[in-house]
PDB file of C-alpha atoms in Angstrom:
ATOM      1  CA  UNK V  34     -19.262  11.339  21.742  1.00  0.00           C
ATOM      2  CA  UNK V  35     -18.706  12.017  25.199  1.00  0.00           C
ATOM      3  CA  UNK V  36     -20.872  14.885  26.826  1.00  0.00           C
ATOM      4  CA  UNK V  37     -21.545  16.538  29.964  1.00  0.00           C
ATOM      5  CA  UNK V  38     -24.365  15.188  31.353  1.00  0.00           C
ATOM      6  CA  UNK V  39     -24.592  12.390  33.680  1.00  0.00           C
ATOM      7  CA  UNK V  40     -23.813   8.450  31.534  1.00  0.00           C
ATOM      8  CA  UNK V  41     -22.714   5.844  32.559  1.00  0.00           C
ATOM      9  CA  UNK V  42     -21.589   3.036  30.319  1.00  0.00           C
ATOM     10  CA  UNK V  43     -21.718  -0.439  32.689  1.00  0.00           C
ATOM     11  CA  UNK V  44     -19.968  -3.195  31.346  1.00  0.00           C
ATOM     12  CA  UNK V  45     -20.288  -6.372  33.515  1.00  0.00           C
ATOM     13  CA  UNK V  46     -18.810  -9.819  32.759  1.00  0.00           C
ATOM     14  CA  UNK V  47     -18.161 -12.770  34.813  1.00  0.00           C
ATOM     15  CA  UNK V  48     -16.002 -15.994  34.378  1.00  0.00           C
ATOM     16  CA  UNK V  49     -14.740 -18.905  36.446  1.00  0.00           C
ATOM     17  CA  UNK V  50     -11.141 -20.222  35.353  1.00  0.00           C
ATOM     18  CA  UNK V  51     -10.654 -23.564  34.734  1.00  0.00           C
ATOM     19  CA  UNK V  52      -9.265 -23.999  30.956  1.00  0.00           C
ATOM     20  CA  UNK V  53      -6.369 -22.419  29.883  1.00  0.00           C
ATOM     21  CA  UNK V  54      -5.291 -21.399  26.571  1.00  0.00           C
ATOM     22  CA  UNK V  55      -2.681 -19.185  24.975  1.00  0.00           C
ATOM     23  CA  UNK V  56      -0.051 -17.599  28.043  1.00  0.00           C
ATOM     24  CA  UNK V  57      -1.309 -14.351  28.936  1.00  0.00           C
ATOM     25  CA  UNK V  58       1.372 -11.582  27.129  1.00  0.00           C
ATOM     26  CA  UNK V  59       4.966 -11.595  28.969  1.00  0.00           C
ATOM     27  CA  UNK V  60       4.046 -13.293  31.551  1.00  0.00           C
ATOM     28  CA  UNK V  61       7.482 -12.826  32.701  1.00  0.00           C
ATOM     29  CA  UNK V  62       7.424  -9.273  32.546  1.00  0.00           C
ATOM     30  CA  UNK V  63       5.312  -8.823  35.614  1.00  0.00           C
ATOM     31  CA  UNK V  64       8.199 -11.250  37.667  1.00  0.00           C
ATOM     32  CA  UNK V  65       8.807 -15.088  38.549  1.00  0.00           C
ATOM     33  CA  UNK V  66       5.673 -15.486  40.718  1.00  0.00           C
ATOM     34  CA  UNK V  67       3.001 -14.834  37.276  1.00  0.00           C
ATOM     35  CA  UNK V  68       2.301 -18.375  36.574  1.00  0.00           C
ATOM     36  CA  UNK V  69       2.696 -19.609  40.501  1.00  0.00           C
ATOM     37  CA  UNK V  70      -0.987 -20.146  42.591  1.00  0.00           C
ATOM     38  CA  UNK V  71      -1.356 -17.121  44.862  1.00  0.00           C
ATOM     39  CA  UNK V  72      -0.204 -18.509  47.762  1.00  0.00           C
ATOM     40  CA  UNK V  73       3.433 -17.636  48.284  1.00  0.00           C
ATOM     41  CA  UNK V  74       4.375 -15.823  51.344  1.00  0.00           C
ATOM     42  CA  UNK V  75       7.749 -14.360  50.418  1.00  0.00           C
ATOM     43  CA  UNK V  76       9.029 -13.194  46.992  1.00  0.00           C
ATOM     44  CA  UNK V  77      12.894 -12.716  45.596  1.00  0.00           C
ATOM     45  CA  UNK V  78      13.783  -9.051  44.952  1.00  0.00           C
ATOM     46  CA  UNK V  79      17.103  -8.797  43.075  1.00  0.00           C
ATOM     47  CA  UNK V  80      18.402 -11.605  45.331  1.00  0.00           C
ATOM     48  CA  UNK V  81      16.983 -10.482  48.202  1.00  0.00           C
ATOM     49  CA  UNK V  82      13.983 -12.674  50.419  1.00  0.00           C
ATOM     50  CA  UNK V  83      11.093  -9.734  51.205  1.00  0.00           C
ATOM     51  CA  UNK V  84       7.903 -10.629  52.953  1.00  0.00           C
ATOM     52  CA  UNK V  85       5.095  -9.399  50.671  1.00  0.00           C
ATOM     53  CA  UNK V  86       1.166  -9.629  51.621  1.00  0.00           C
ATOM     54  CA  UNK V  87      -0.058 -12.268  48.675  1.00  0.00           C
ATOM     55  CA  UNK V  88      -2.645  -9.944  47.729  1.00  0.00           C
ATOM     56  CA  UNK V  89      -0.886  -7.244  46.633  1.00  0.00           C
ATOM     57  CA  UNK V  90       1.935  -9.729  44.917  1.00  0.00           C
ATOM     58  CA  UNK V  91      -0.972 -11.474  43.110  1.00  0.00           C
ATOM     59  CA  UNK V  92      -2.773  -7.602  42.880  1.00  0.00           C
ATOM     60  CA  UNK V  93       0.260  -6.060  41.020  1.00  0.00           C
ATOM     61  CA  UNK V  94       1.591  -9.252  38.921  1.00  0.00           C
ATOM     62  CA  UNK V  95      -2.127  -8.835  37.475  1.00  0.00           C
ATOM     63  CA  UNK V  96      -2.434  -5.144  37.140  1.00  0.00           C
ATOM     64  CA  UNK V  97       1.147  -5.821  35.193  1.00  0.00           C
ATOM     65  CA  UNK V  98      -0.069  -8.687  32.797  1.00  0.00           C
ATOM     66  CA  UNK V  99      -3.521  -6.690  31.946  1.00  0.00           C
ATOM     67  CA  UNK V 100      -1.206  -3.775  30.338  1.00  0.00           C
ATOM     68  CA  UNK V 101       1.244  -6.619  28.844  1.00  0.00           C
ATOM     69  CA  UNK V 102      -2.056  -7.556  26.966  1.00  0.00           C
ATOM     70  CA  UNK V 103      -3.387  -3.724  26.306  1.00  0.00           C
ATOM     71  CA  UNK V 104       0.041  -3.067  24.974  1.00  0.00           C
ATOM     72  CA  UNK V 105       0.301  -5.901  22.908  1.00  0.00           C
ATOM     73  CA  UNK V 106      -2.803  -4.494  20.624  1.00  0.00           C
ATOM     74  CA  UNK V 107      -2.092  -0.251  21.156  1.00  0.00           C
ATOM     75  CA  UNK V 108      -3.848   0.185  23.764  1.00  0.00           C
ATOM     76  CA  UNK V 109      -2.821   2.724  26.744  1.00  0.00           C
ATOM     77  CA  UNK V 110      -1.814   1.216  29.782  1.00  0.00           C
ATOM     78  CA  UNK V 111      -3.902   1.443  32.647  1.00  0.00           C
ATOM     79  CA  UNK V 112      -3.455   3.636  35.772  1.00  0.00           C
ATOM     80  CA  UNK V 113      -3.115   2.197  39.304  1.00  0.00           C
ATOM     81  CA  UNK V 114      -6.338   3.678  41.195  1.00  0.00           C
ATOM     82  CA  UNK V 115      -6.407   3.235  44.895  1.00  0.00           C
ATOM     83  CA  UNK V 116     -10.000   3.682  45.765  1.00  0.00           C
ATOM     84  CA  UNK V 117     -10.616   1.114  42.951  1.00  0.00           C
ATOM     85  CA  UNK V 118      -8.618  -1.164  44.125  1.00  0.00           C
ATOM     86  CA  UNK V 119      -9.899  -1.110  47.251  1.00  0.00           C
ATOM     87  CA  UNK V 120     -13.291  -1.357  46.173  1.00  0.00           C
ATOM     88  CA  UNK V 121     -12.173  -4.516  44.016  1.00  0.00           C
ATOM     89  CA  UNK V 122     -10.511  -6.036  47.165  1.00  0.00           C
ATOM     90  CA  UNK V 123     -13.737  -6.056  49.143  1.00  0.00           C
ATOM     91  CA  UNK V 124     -15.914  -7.062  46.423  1.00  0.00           C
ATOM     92  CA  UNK V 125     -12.849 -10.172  45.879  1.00  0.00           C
ATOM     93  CA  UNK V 126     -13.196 -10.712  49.813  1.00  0.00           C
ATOM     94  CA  UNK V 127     -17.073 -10.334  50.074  1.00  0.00           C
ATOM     95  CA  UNK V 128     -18.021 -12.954  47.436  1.00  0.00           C
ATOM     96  CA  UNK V 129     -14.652 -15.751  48.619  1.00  0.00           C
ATOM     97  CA  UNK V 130     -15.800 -15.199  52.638  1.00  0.00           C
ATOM     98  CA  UNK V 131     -19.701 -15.104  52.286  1.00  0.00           C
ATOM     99  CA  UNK V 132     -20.601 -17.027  49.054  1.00  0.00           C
ATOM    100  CA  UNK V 133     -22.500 -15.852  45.853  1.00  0.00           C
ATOM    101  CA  UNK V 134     -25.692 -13.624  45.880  1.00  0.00           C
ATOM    102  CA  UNK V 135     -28.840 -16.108  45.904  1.00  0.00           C
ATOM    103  CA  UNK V 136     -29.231 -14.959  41.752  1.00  0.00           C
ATOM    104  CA  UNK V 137     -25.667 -16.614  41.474  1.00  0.00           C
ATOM    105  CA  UNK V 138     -24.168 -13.671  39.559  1.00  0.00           C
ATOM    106  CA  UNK V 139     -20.500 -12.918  40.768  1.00  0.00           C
ATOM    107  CA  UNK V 140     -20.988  -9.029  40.190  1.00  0.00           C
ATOM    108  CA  UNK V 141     -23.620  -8.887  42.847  1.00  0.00           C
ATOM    109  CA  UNK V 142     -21.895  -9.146  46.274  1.00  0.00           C
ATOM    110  CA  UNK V 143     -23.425 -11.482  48.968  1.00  0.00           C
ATOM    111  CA  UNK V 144     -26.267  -9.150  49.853  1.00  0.00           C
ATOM    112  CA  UNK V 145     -26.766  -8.007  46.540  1.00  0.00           C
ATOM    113  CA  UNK V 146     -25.101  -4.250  45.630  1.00  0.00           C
ATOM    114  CA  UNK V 147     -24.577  -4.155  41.957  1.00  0.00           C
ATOM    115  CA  UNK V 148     -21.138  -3.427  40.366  1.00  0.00           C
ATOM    116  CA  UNK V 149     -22.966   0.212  40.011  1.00  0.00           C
ATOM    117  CA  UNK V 150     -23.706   0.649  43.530  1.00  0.00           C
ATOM    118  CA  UNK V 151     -20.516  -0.547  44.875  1.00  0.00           C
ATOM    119  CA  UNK V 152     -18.225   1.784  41.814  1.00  0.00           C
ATOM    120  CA  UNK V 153     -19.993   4.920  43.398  1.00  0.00           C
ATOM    121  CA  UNK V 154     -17.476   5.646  45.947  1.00  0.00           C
ATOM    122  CA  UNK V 155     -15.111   6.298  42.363  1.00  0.00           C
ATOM    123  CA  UNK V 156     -18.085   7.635  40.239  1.00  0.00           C
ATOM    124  CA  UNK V 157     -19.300   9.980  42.458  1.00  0.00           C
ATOM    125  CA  UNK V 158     -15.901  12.078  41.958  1.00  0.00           C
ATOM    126  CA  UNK V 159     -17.155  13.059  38.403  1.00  0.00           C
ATOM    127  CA  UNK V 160     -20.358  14.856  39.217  1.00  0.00           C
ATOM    128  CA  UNK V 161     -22.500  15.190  35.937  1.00  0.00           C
ATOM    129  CA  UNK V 162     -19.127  14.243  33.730  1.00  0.00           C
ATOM    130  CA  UNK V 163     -19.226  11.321  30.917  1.00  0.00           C
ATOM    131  CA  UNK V 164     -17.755   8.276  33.019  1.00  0.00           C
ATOM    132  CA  UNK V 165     -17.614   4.326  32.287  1.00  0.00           C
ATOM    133  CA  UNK V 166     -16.824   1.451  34.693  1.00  0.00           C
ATOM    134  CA  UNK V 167     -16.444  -2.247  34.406  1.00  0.00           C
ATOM    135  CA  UNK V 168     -15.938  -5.195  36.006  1.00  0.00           C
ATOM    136  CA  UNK V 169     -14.468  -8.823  35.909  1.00  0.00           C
ATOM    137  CA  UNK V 170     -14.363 -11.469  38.312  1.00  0.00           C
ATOM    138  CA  UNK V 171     -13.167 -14.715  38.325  1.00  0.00           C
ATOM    139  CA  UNK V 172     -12.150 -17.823  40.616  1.00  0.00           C
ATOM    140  CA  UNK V 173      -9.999 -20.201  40.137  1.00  0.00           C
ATOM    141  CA  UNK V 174      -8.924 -23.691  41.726  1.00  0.00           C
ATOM    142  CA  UNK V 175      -5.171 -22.434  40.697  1.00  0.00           C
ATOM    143  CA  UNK V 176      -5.160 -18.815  42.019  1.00  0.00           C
ATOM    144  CA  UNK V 177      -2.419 -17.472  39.801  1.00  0.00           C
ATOM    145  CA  UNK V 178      -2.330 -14.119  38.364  1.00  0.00           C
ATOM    146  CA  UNK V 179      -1.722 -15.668  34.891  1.00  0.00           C
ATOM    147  CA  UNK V 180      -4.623 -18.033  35.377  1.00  0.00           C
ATOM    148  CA  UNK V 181      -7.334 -15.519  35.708  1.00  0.00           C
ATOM    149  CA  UNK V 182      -5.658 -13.102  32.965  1.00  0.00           C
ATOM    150  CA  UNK V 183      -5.305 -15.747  30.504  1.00  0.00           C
ATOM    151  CA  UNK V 184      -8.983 -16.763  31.202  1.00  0.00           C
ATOM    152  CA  UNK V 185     -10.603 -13.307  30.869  1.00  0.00           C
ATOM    153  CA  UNK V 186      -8.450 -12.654  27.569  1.00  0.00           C
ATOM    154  CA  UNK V 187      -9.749 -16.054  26.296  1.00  0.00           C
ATOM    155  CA  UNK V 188     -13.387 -15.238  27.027  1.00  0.00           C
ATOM    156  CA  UNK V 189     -15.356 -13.254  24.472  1.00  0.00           C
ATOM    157  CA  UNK V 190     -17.104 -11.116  27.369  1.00  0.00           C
ATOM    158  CA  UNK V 191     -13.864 -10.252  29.030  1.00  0.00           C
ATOM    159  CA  UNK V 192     -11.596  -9.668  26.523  1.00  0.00           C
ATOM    160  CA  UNK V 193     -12.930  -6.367  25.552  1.00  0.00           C
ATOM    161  CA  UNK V 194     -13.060  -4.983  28.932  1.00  0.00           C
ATOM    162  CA  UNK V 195      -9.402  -5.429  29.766  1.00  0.00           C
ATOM    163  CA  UNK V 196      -8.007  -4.404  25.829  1.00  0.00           C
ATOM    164  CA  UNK V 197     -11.034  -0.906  25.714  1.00  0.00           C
ATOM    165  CA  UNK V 198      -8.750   2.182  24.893  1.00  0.00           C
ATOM    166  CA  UNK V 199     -11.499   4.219  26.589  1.00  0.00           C
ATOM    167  CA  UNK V 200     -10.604   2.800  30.305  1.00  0.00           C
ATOM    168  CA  UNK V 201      -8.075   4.391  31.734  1.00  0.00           C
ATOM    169  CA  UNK V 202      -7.656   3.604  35.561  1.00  0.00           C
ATOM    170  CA  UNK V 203      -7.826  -0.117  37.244  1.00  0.00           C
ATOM    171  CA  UNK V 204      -7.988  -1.846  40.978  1.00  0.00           C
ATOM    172  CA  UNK V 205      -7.220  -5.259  41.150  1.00  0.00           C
ATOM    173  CA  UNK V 206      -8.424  -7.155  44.237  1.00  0.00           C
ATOM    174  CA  UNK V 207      -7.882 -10.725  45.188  1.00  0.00           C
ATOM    175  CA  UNK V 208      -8.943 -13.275  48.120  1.00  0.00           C
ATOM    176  CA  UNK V 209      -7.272 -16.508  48.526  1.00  0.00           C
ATOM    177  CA  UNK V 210     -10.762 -17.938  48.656  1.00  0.00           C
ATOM    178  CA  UNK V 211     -13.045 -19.100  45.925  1.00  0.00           C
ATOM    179  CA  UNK V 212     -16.805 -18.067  46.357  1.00  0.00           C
ATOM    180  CA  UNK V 213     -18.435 -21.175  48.625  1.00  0.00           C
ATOM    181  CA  UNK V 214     -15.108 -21.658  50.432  1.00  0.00           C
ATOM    182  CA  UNK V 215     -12.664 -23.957  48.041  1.00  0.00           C
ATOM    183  CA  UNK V 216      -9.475 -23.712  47.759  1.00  0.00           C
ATOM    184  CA  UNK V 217      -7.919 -21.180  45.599  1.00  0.00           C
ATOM    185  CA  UNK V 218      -9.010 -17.331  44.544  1.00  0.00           C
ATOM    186  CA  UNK V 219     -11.277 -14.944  43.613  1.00  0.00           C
ATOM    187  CA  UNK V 220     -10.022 -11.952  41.492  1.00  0.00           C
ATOM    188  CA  UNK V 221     -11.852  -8.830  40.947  1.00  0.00           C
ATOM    189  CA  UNK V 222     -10.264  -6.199  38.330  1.00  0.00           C
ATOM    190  CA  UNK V 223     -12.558  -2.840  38.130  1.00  0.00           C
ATOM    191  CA  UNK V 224     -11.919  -0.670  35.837  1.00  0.00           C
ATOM    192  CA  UNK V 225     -13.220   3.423  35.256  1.00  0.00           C
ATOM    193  CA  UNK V 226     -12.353   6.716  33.622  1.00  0.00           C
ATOM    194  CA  UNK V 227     -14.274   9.558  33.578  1.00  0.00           C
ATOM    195  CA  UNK V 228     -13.960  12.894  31.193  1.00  0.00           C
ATOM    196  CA  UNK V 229     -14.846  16.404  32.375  1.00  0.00           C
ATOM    197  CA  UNK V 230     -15.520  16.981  28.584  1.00  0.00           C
TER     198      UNK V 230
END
């Protein structure tokens, strides 16, 4: 039961891609460039070459296949949050650029915030209101949207994170970089809501 003093519910969970199972849910819902490595520098519109930034391709084609999944199971489709996403980005950037915290965990960033630390920028909106946040992050060698997607829905820690009803709002942020400078990316989805009840 949700109440009105200050919680927080922190769900953490880390992966790094390299197996692939089952296609993540309509892939080819979220457009042509799903399954493709993150490294495109123009997409087709309706016919139509447009110069897009590869993050925010890769950003949305993610954001798209993480409802594809929620939806597949009855769960509400997440909300596009800009300061999240932003957060998510830098966290994606931090980690590819500067390498892993010395304790190796991916939710640390190179000098050693905490998801919780680096999510207050979006908790402290909700004063002494019932909020949750979570995090995953993953790199991969083949830096596709689908890729990461497919591995955190195949992974018993991340699965629940991306399908929880209770999560309402989502920023996606990726770096064509994997942590310790290989090629490929590192994706970073965090994910809140908050309840003034």
């Amino acid at each position: 039961m949700r109440n009105s003093i200050a919680s927080v519910a922190l769900i953490a969970a880390t992966a790094v891609a390299g197996l692939s199972a089952a296609p993540a849910a309509q892939a080819a819902d979220c457009g042509p460039y799903a399954e493709r490595p993150a490294k495109a520098t123009q997409i087709v519109l309706r016919g139509t070459v447009k110069k897009v930034p590869v993050q925010q391709q890769a950003t949305r084609i993610t954001h798209c296949l993480i409802n594809n999944e929620r939806a597949a199971v009855g769960a509400p489709p997440l909300r596009y949050h800009a300061l999240l996403s932003a957060l998510a980005h830098k966290h994606s950037r931090d980690i590819g650029t500067n390498g892993l915290h010395a304790s190796k965990d991916p939710h640390r960033g190179s000098a050693g915030s905490t998801t919780a630390f680096r999510l207050k920028p979006y908790t402290a909106n909700f004063g002494k209101a019932f909020f949750k946040i979570a995090e995953t992050v993953t790199e991969n060698p083949n830096s596709s949207p689908a890729t990461a997607v497919r591995w955190w829905m195949n992974s018993d820690d991340h699965r629940p994170i991306l399908l929880d009803p209770e999560l309402e709002d989502i920023g996606v942020g990726v770096h064509l970089r994997r942590p310790g400078g290989g090629a490929g990316a590192t994706y970073t989805a965090d994910f809140g809501t908050a309840s003034n009840g």
